Each structure stands twice: as C-alpha cells, then as structure tokens.
PDB file of C-alpha atoms in Angstrom:
ATOM      1  CA  UNK A  54       8.556 -25.651  -6.707  1.00 73.00           C
ATOM      2  CA  UNK A  55       6.180 -23.782  -4.232  1.00 87.00           C
ATOM      3  CA  UNK A  56       7.663 -21.159  -1.957  1.00 95.00           C
ATOM      4  CA  UNK A  57       6.368 -21.206   1.537  1.00 94.00           C
ATOM      5  CA  UNK A  58       7.087 -19.489   4.797  1.00 91.00           C
ATOM      6  CA  UNK A  59       5.687 -19.318   8.348  1.00 89.00           C
ATOM      7  CA  UNK A  60       5.090 -15.935   9.741  1.00 87.00           C
ATOM      8  CA  UNK A  61       3.492 -14.751  12.934  1.00 77.00           C
ATOM      9  CA  UNK A  62       1.304 -11.530  12.324  1.00 70.00           C
ATOM     10  CA  UNK A  63       0.613 -11.532  15.925  1.00 63.00           C
ATOM     11  CA  UNK A  64       2.135 -13.076  19.115  1.00 58.00           C
ATOM     12  CA  UNK A  65      -0.383 -15.787  19.446  1.00 66.00           C
ATOM     13  CA  UNK A  66      -0.704 -16.834  16.007  1.00 78.00           C
ATOM     14  CA  UNK A  67       1.185 -18.419  13.216  1.00 84.00           C
ATOM     15  CA  UNK A  68       0.181 -18.586   9.392  1.00 89.00           C
ATOM     16  CA  UNK A  69       1.631 -20.169   6.480  1.00 93.00           C
ATOM     17  CA  UNK A  70       2.207 -18.238   3.168  1.00 95.00           C
ATOM     18  CA  UNK A  71       2.633 -20.450   0.005  1.00 97.00           C
ATOM     19  CA  UNK A  72       2.987 -19.121  -3.374  1.00 98.00           C
ATOM     20  CA  UNK A  73       3.080 -21.336  -6.741  1.00 96.00           C
ATOM     21  CA  UNK A  74       2.035 -21.057 -10.410  1.00 95.00           C
ATOM     22  CA  UNK A  75      -1.391 -22.373  -9.162  1.00 97.00           C
ATOM     23  CA  UNK A  76      -2.223 -20.376  -6.252  1.00 97.00           C
ATOM     24  CA  UNK A  77      -1.366 -18.196  -3.334  1.00 98.00           C
ATOM     25  CA  UNK A  78      -2.509 -19.392  -0.138  1.00 97.00           C
ATOM     26  CA  UNK A  79      -2.322 -17.543   3.281  1.00 96.00           C
ATOM     27  CA  UNK A  80      -3.594 -19.812   6.045  1.00 93.00           C
ATOM     28  CA  UNK A  81      -6.791 -21.383   4.970  1.00 94.00           C
ATOM     29  CA  UNK A  82      -7.672 -19.072   2.136  1.00 97.00           C
ATOM     30  CA  UNK A  83      -6.466 -19.136  -1.443  1.00 98.00           C
ATOM     31  CA  UNK A  84      -6.545 -17.576  -4.693  1.00 98.00           C
ATOM     32  CA  UNK A  85      -5.686 -18.804  -7.996  1.00 98.00           C
ATOM     33  CA  UNK A  86      -2.631 -17.034  -9.375  1.00 98.00           C
ATOM     34  CA  UNK A  87      -3.812 -16.495 -12.815  1.00 97.00           C
ATOM     35  CA  UNK A  88      -6.906 -14.901 -11.342  1.00 98.00           C
ATOM     36  CA  UNK A  89      -5.121 -12.422  -9.322  1.00 98.00           C
ATOM     37  CA  UNK A  90      -5.624  -8.862 -10.934  1.00 98.00           C
ATOM     38  CA  UNK A  91      -4.317  -6.779  -8.093  1.00 98.00           C
ATOM     39  CA  UNK A  92      -1.041  -6.856  -5.712  1.00 98.00           C
ATOM     40  CA  UNK A  93       0.228  -4.342  -3.253  1.00 98.00           C
ATOM     41  CA  UNK A  94       2.960  -4.396  -0.921  1.00 98.00           C
ATOM     42  CA  UNK A  95       5.163  -2.005   1.241  1.00 96.00           C
ATOM     43  CA  UNK A  96       7.456  -1.669   4.228  1.00 91.00           C
ATOM     44  CA  UNK A  97       7.683   1.019   6.875  1.00 85.00           C
ATOM     45  CA  UNK A  98      10.146   1.790   9.491  1.00 74.00           C
ATOM     46  CA  UNK A  99       9.168   2.874  12.912  1.00 65.00           C
ATOM     47  CA  UNK A 100      11.590   4.754  15.415  1.00 59.00           C
ATOM     48  CA  UNK A 101      11.606   6.050  18.792  1.00 61.00           C
ATOM     49  CA  UNK A 102      13.582   9.326  19.287  1.00 59.00           C
ATOM     50  CA  UNK A 103      15.353   8.652  16.128  1.00 63.00           C
ATOM     51  CA  UNK A 104      16.268   5.262  16.963  1.00 57.00           C
ATOM     52  CA  UNK A 105      14.789   2.559  14.621  1.00 60.00           C
ATOM     53  CA  UNK A 106      12.761   0.047  16.662  1.00 59.00           C
ATOM     54  CA  UNK A 107      11.109  -2.280  14.197  1.00 68.00           C
ATOM     55  CA  UNK A 108       9.543  -2.486  10.602  1.00 82.00           C
ATOM     56  CA  UNK A 109       6.208  -3.270   9.341  1.00 88.00           C
ATOM     57  CA  UNK A 110       5.640  -5.238   6.225  1.00 92.00           C
ATOM     58  CA  UNK A 111       2.348  -5.676   4.355  1.00 94.00           C
ATOM     59  CA  UNK A 112       1.147  -7.674   1.299  1.00 97.00           C
ATOM     60  CA  UNK A 113      -2.434  -7.618  -0.515  1.00 98.00           C
ATOM     61  CA  UNK A 114      -3.402  -9.641  -3.123  1.00 98.00           C
ATOM     62  CA  UNK A 115      -7.053  -9.502  -5.034  1.00 98.00           C
ATOM     63  CA  UNK A 116      -9.057 -10.698  -7.989  1.00 98.00           C
ATOM     64  CA  UNK A 117     -12.070  -9.375  -9.832  1.00 97.00           C
ATOM     65  CA  UNK A 118     -14.547 -11.144  -7.454  1.00 96.00           C
ATOM     66  CA  UNK A 119     -13.707  -9.130  -4.574  1.00 96.00           C
ATOM     67  CA  UNK A 120     -11.571 -12.027  -2.956  1.00 97.00           C
ATOM     68  CA  UNK A 121      -8.543 -10.437  -1.097  1.00 98.00           C
ATOM     69  CA  UNK A 122      -5.582 -11.966   0.644  1.00 98.00           C
ATOM     70  CA  UNK A 123      -3.847  -9.575   3.402  1.00 96.00           C
ATOM     71  CA  UNK A 124      -0.704 -10.331   5.338  1.00 94.00           C
ATOM     72  CA  UNK A 125       0.841  -7.899   7.759  1.00 90.00           C
ATOM     73  CA  UNK A 126       3.923  -8.750   9.845  1.00 86.00           C
ATOM     74  CA  UNK A 127       6.439  -7.071  11.840  1.00 80.00           C
ATOM     75  CA  UNK A 128      10.348  -7.678  12.130  1.00 71.00           C
ATOM     76  CA  UNK A 129      11.149 -10.663  14.297  1.00 54.00           C
ATOM     77  CA  UNK A 130       7.795 -12.338  13.544  1.00 49.00           C
ATOM     78  CA  UNK A 131       9.196 -14.399  10.793  1.00 49.00           C
ATOM     79  CA  UNK A 132       9.610 -18.262  11.462  1.00 47.00           C
ATOM     80  CA  UNK A 133      12.748 -18.612   9.565  1.00 48.00           C
ATOM     81  CA  UNK A 134      16.513 -18.309  10.577  1.00 46.00           C
ATOM     82  CA  UNK A 135      16.438 -15.335   7.899  1.00 62.00           C
ATOM     83  CA  UNK A 136      15.691 -11.902   9.044  1.00 75.00           C
ATOM     84  CA  UNK A 137      12.259 -10.248   8.036  1.00 82.00           C
ATOM     85  CA  UNK A 138      13.996  -8.006   5.688  1.00 85.00           C
ATOM     86  CA  UNK A 139      15.377 -10.843   3.722  1.00 88.00           C
ATOM     87  CA  UNK A 140      12.045 -12.844   3.970  1.00 89.00           C
ATOM     88  CA  UNK A 141      10.107  -9.670   2.974  1.00 92.00           C
ATOM     89  CA  UNK A 142      12.419  -9.418  -0.442  1.00 94.00           C
ATOM     90  CA  UNK A 143      11.860 -13.257  -1.143  1.00 95.00           C
ATOM     91  CA  UNK A 144       8.001 -12.996  -0.918  1.00 96.00           C
ATOM     92  CA  UNK A 145       8.358  -9.816  -3.308  1.00 97.00           C
ATOM     93  CA  UNK A 146      10.471 -11.826  -5.668  1.00 97.00           C
ATOM     94  CA  UNK A 147       8.018 -14.728  -5.651  1.00 97.00           C
ATOM     95  CA  UNK A 148       5.145 -12.325  -6.257  1.00 98.00           C
ATOM     96  CA  UNK A 149       6.633 -10.816  -9.081  1.00 98.00           C
ATOM     97  CA  UNK A 150       7.715 -14.051 -10.816  1.00 97.00           C
ATOM     98  CA  UNK A 151       4.124 -15.781 -10.315  1.00 97.00           C
ATOM     99  CA  UNK A 152       1.944 -12.602 -10.673  1.00 98.00           C
ATOM    100  CA  UNK A 153       3.752  -9.394 -11.150  1.00 98.00           C
ATOM    101  CA  UNK A 154       5.197 -10.258 -14.652  1.00 98.00           C
ATOM    102  CA  UNK A 155       1.983 -11.071 -16.003  1.00 98.00           C
ATOM    103  CA  UNK A 156       0.259  -7.669 -14.613  1.00 98.00           C
ATOM    104  CA  UNK A 157       3.047  -5.775 -16.130  1.00 98.00           C
ATOM    105  CA  UNK A 158       2.521  -7.410 -19.386  1.00 98.00           C
ATOM    106  CA  UNK A 159      -1.347  -6.892 -19.226  1.00 98.00           C
ATOM    107  CA  UNK A 160      -0.712  -3.043 -18.373  1.00 98.00           C
ATOM    108  CA  UNK A 161       1.640  -2.565 -21.514  1.00 98.00           C
ATOM    109  CA  UNK A 162      -1.069  -4.679 -23.704  1.00 98.00           C
ATOM    110  CA  UNK A 163      -3.936  -2.423 -22.382  1.00 98.00           C
ATOM    111  CA  UNK A 164      -2.000   0.741 -23.245  1.00 98.00           C
ATOM    112  CA  UNK A 165      -1.085  -0.588 -26.793  1.00 98.00           C
ATOM    113  CA  UNK A 166      -4.756  -1.622 -27.194  1.00 98.00           C
ATOM    114  CA  UNK A 167      -6.025   1.609 -26.235  1.00 97.00           C
ATOM    115  CA  UNK A 168      -7.902   0.389 -23.168  1.00 97.00           C
ATOM    116  CA  UNK A 169      -7.922   2.588 -19.742  1.00 97.00           C
ATOM    117  CA  UNK A 170      -5.976   0.775 -17.274  1.00 98.00           C
ATOM    118  CA  UNK A 171      -7.339   1.878 -13.495  1.00 97.00           C
ATOM    119  CA  UNK A 172      -5.071   2.162 -10.787  1.00 98.00           C
ATOM    120  CA  UNK A 173      -6.419   3.907  -7.683  1.00 96.00           C
ATOM    121  CA  UNK A 174      -7.810   6.997  -8.468  1.00 95.00           C
ATOM    122  CA  UNK A 175      -6.128   7.173 -11.798  1.00 98.00           C
ATOM    123  CA  UNK A 176      -6.338   5.809 -15.351  1.00 98.00           C
ATOM    124  CA  UNK A 177      -3.394   5.000 -17.545  1.00 98.00           C
ATOM    125  CA  UNK A 178      -4.064   5.886 -21.039  1.00 98.00           C
ATOM    126  CA  UNK A 179      -1.800   5.672 -24.180  1.00 98.00           C
ATOM    127  CA  UNK A 180      -0.884   9.427 -23.724  1.00 97.00           C
ATOM    128  CA  UNK A 181      -0.423   9.286 -20.043  1.00 98.00           C
ATOM    129  CA  UNK A 182      -1.936   9.192 -16.433  1.00 98.00           C
ATOM    130  CA  UNK A 183      -5.461  10.868 -16.250  1.00 98.00           C
ATOM    131  CA  UNK A 184      -7.164  11.702 -13.005  1.00 98.00           C
ATOM    132  CA  UNK A 185      -9.052  14.322 -11.204  1.00 96.00           C
ATOM    133  CA  UNK A 186      -8.053  16.725  -8.472  1.00 90.00           C
ATOM    134  CA  UNK A 187      -9.966  18.934  -6.280  1.00 82.00           C
ATOM    135  CA  UNK A 188      -8.207  22.059  -5.094  1.00 78.00           C
ATOM    136  CA  UNK A 189      -8.784  23.742  -1.715  1.00 77.00           C
ATOM    137  CA  UNK A 190     -11.132  26.121  -3.286  1.00 80.00           C
ATOM    138  CA  UNK A 191     -12.936  25.569  -6.593  1.00 80.00           C
ATOM    139  CA  UNK A 192     -14.490  22.598  -8.588  1.00 86.00           C
ATOM    140  CA  UNK A 193     -12.499  19.268  -9.447  1.00 88.00           C
ATOM    141  CA  UNK A 194     -10.349  19.567 -12.496  1.00 93.00           C
ATOM    142  CA  UNK A 195      -9.181  16.786 -14.915  1.00 96.00           C
ATOM    143  CA  UNK A 196      -5.498  16.504 -15.271  1.00 97.00           C
ATOM    144  CA  UNK A 197      -3.453  14.159 -17.775  1.00 97.00           C
ATOM    145  CA  UNK A 198       0.295  13.877 -16.967  1.00 98.00           C
ATOM    146  CA  UNK A 199       1.860  12.970 -20.290  1.00 97.00           C
ATOM    147  CA  UNK A 200       4.306  10.085 -20.276  1.00 98.00           C
ATOM    148  CA  UNK A 201       7.188  12.169 -21.515  1.00 95.00           C
ATOM    149  CA  UNK A 202       6.560  14.980 -18.759  1.00 97.00           C
ATOM    150  CA  UNK A 203       6.207  12.452 -15.847  1.00 98.00           C
ATOM    151  CA  UNK A 204       8.054  13.020 -12.787  1.00 98.00           C
ATOM    152  CA  UNK A 205       8.148  10.476  -9.700  1.00 98.00           C
ATOM    153  CA  UNK A 206       9.290  10.875  -6.015  1.00 97.00           C
ATOM    154  CA  UNK A 207       8.768   9.009  -2.927  1.00 95.00           C
ATOM    155  CA  UNK A 208       7.240  10.876  -0.259  1.00 94.00           C
ATOM    156  CA  UNK A 209       6.413   9.304   3.148  1.00 90.00           C
ATOM    157  CA  UNK A 210       6.093   5.961   1.514  1.00 90.00           C
ATOM    158  CA  UNK A 211       3.845   7.123  -1.316  1.00 96.00           C
ATOM    159  CA  UNK A 212       4.824   7.375  -4.982  1.00 97.00           C
ATOM    160  CA  UNK A 213       4.078  10.953  -6.126  1.00 98.00           C
ATOM    161  CA  UNK A 214       3.461  11.529  -9.931  1.00 98.00           C
ATOM    162  CA  UNK A 215       3.669  15.086 -11.346  1.00 98.00           C
ATOM    163  CA  UNK A 216       4.080  16.843 -14.392  1.00 98.00           C
ATOM    164  CA  UNK A 217       7.175  18.957 -15.494  1.00 97.00           C
ATOM    165  CA  UNK A 218       4.920  20.887 -17.935  1.00 96.00           C
ATOM    166  CA  UNK A 219       1.969  21.489 -15.459  1.00 94.00           C
ATOM    167  CA  UNK A 220       2.709  22.217 -11.830  1.00 92.00           C
ATOM    168  CA  UNK A 221      -0.811  21.448 -10.543  1.00 91.00           C
ATOM    169  CA  UNK A 222      -1.065  18.098 -12.212  1.00 96.00           C
ATOM    170  CA  UNK A 223       0.110  15.905  -9.468  1.00 96.00           C
ATOM    171  CA  UNK A 224      -1.218  12.840  -7.617  1.00 97.00           C
ATOM    172  CA  UNK A 225       0.047  10.500  -4.697  1.00 97.00           C
ATOM    173  CA  UNK A 226      -0.511   6.675  -4.935  1.00 98.00           C
ATOM    174  CA  UNK A 227      -0.105   4.529  -1.805  1.00 97.00           C
ATOM    175  CA  UNK A 228       2.116   1.367  -3.079  1.00 97.00           C
ATOM    176  CA  UNK A 229       1.307  -0.730   0.094  1.00 96.00           C
ATOM    177  CA  UNK A 230      -2.570  -0.468  -0.193  1.00 96.00           C
ATOM    178  CA  UNK A 231      -3.387   0.508  -3.809  1.00 98.00           C
ATOM    179  CA  UNK A 232      -3.315  -2.419  -6.161  1.00 98.00           C
ATOM    180  CA  UNK A 233      -0.740  -2.333  -8.986  1.00 98.00           C
ATOM    181  CA  UNK A 234       1.066   0.773  -8.115  1.00 98.00           C
ATOM    182  CA  UNK A 235       3.950  -1.362  -8.089  1.00 98.00           C
ATOM    183  CA  UNK A 236       3.471  -2.580 -11.554  1.00 98.00           C
ATOM    184  CA  UNK A 237       2.943   1.071 -12.769  1.00 98.00           C
ATOM    185  CA  UNK A 238       6.309   2.048 -11.192  1.00 98.00           C
ATOM    186  CA  UNK A 239       7.781  -0.995 -13.095  1.00 98.00           C
ATOM    187  CA  UNK A 240       6.658   0.361 -16.316  1.00 98.00           C
ATOM    188  CA  UNK A 241       7.799   3.905 -15.678  1.00 98.00           C
ATOM    189  CA  UNK A 242      11.167   2.594 -14.780  1.00 98.00           C
ATOM    190  CA  UNK A 243      11.309   0.438 -17.875  1.00 98.00           C
ATOM    191  CA  UNK A 244      10.183   3.392 -20.272  1.00 97.00           C
ATOM    192  CA  UNK A 245      13.193   5.352 -18.781  1.00 96.00           C
ATOM    193  CA  UNK A 246      15.442   2.614 -19.706  1.00 97.00           C
ATOM    194  CA  UNK A 247      13.967   1.811 -23.106  1.00 97.00           C
ATOM    195  CA  UNK A 248      12.340   4.659 -25.064  1.00 93.00           C
ATOM    196  CA  UNK A 249      11.128   2.186 -27.533  1.00 96.00           C
ATOM    197  CA  UNK A 250       8.479   1.099 -25.240  1.00 97.00           C
ATOM    198  CA  UNK A 251       6.587   4.392 -25.359  1.00 97.00           C
ATOM    199  CA  UNK A 252       7.647   4.879 -28.835  1.00 96.00           C
ATOM    200  CA  UNK A 253       5.561   1.634 -29.818  1.00 97.00           C
ATOM    201  CA  UNK A 254       2.419   2.933 -27.749  1.00 97.00           C
ATOM    202  CA  UNK A 255       2.770   6.313 -29.455  1.00 97.00           C
ATOM    203  CA  UNK A 256       3.099   5.281 -32.958  1.00 96.00           C
ATOM    204  CA  UNK A 257       0.272   2.503 -32.430  1.00 96.00           C
ATOM    205  CA  UNK A 258      -2.228   5.540 -31.481  1.00 97.00           C
ATOM    206  CA  UNK A 259      -0.734   8.397 -33.538  1.00 96.00           C
ATOM    207  CA  UNK A 260       0.557  10.436 -30.806  1.00 94.00           C
ATOM    208  CA  UNK A 261       3.917  12.486 -30.738  1.00 85.00           C
ATOM    209  CA  UNK A 262       6.102  13.841 -27.938  1.00 73.00           C
TER     210      UNK A 262
END
C-alpha cells in the first residue's frame, strides 16, 4: 500500500508526497524506487532567545541520471492531524522500507566485493573510510580511518568521523544534504552491534585488526 501525505512547503502551496514500491512522487515529479541511488534527510530546530520556535525538515532523493526530488517543510505545514515530527518519522520509515534497506545491502555488498563506495568527499573501502583533507597550511593529505578505529559524533547536525589512532584523520558529513550518509551511519551502528559484519569483510580481503 502506498504511503502519501500532503505538505505545505510554502504558505501558498500544497504538494503531495507518495512513496510505494514502484516510485517516489513529489507533486508532478517521480523517480522509480529501484533507480534511486541516493537519499538524504534531516531536521533542525530553530529558537529565539533560547526558546524553540519551529523545526525545519528536509528530504532529498536522486538517481544516477541526475534526477532529484527535494522536499523542505516546517513544523505546522503538514496537512494531517499528526504533528510535523510524527510525519517526518513516518516518511523516514517509508523511505527506509522502500529505498534505505536496498542501499544498505548495496553498501555491504560493495565492501565485500572490494568496490569503492563514494559518499560525499569520502570513499568507503574494505579497510575503512578514505578521504583527503587540506590543513590550514600545507598540501592536501590522504587519510584512511580504519573501521576498527572509527569514532563518531554529531556536531551541529553533521556526523563527524574520526580515528582513535590518528588525531588529524577527521571528516564531517552532512546527513541532510549528502547522499547516503544515513546509510553509512546505519552500517556503522550495525558493525558495533554485530562484529561478524566487519569480520566477514576483513576475511574476504585478507585484512586484520
């Protein structure tokens, strides 16, 4: 059964978002569900003098042909009896059911097969997360954060990845604008709960901790 909700991104306009196994439709634009290769979403709270005033919510989907769907709305702009927070979570659940689970499996398969999996300015490899970073002074330097040295924290809505073994190895990724950061984070959380996930990848490529 398709999920659908009417949302007001602007005070003068209402759009309908529909998600099912065939496609995601926003207004008069659609992308086939199986062709979506990137998803991003996030929520930010706004306040005045320390008092929360409203929240902003955003979703973005894309395929390999450059087609994108972008949705942005604020609290109170949802045309349902439920609040914006509940609707935001409902959309997340549907997105994961129809798109996220497939992208998660693709990420794991890519690592098992030794294929680089790009996310923003980083590349996921069987041994870890590779990227380049330019210091304030000096040339750009390549880093690889080993999976078993990986540390994560949320800073200003971004996910900061760092290495416990190398202080300068650090990269920040925006889950609301950069495709598949949420998928990466789900993979990281899964490896923390089940060490066999990384063990399988390491054994496949002759890696060790």
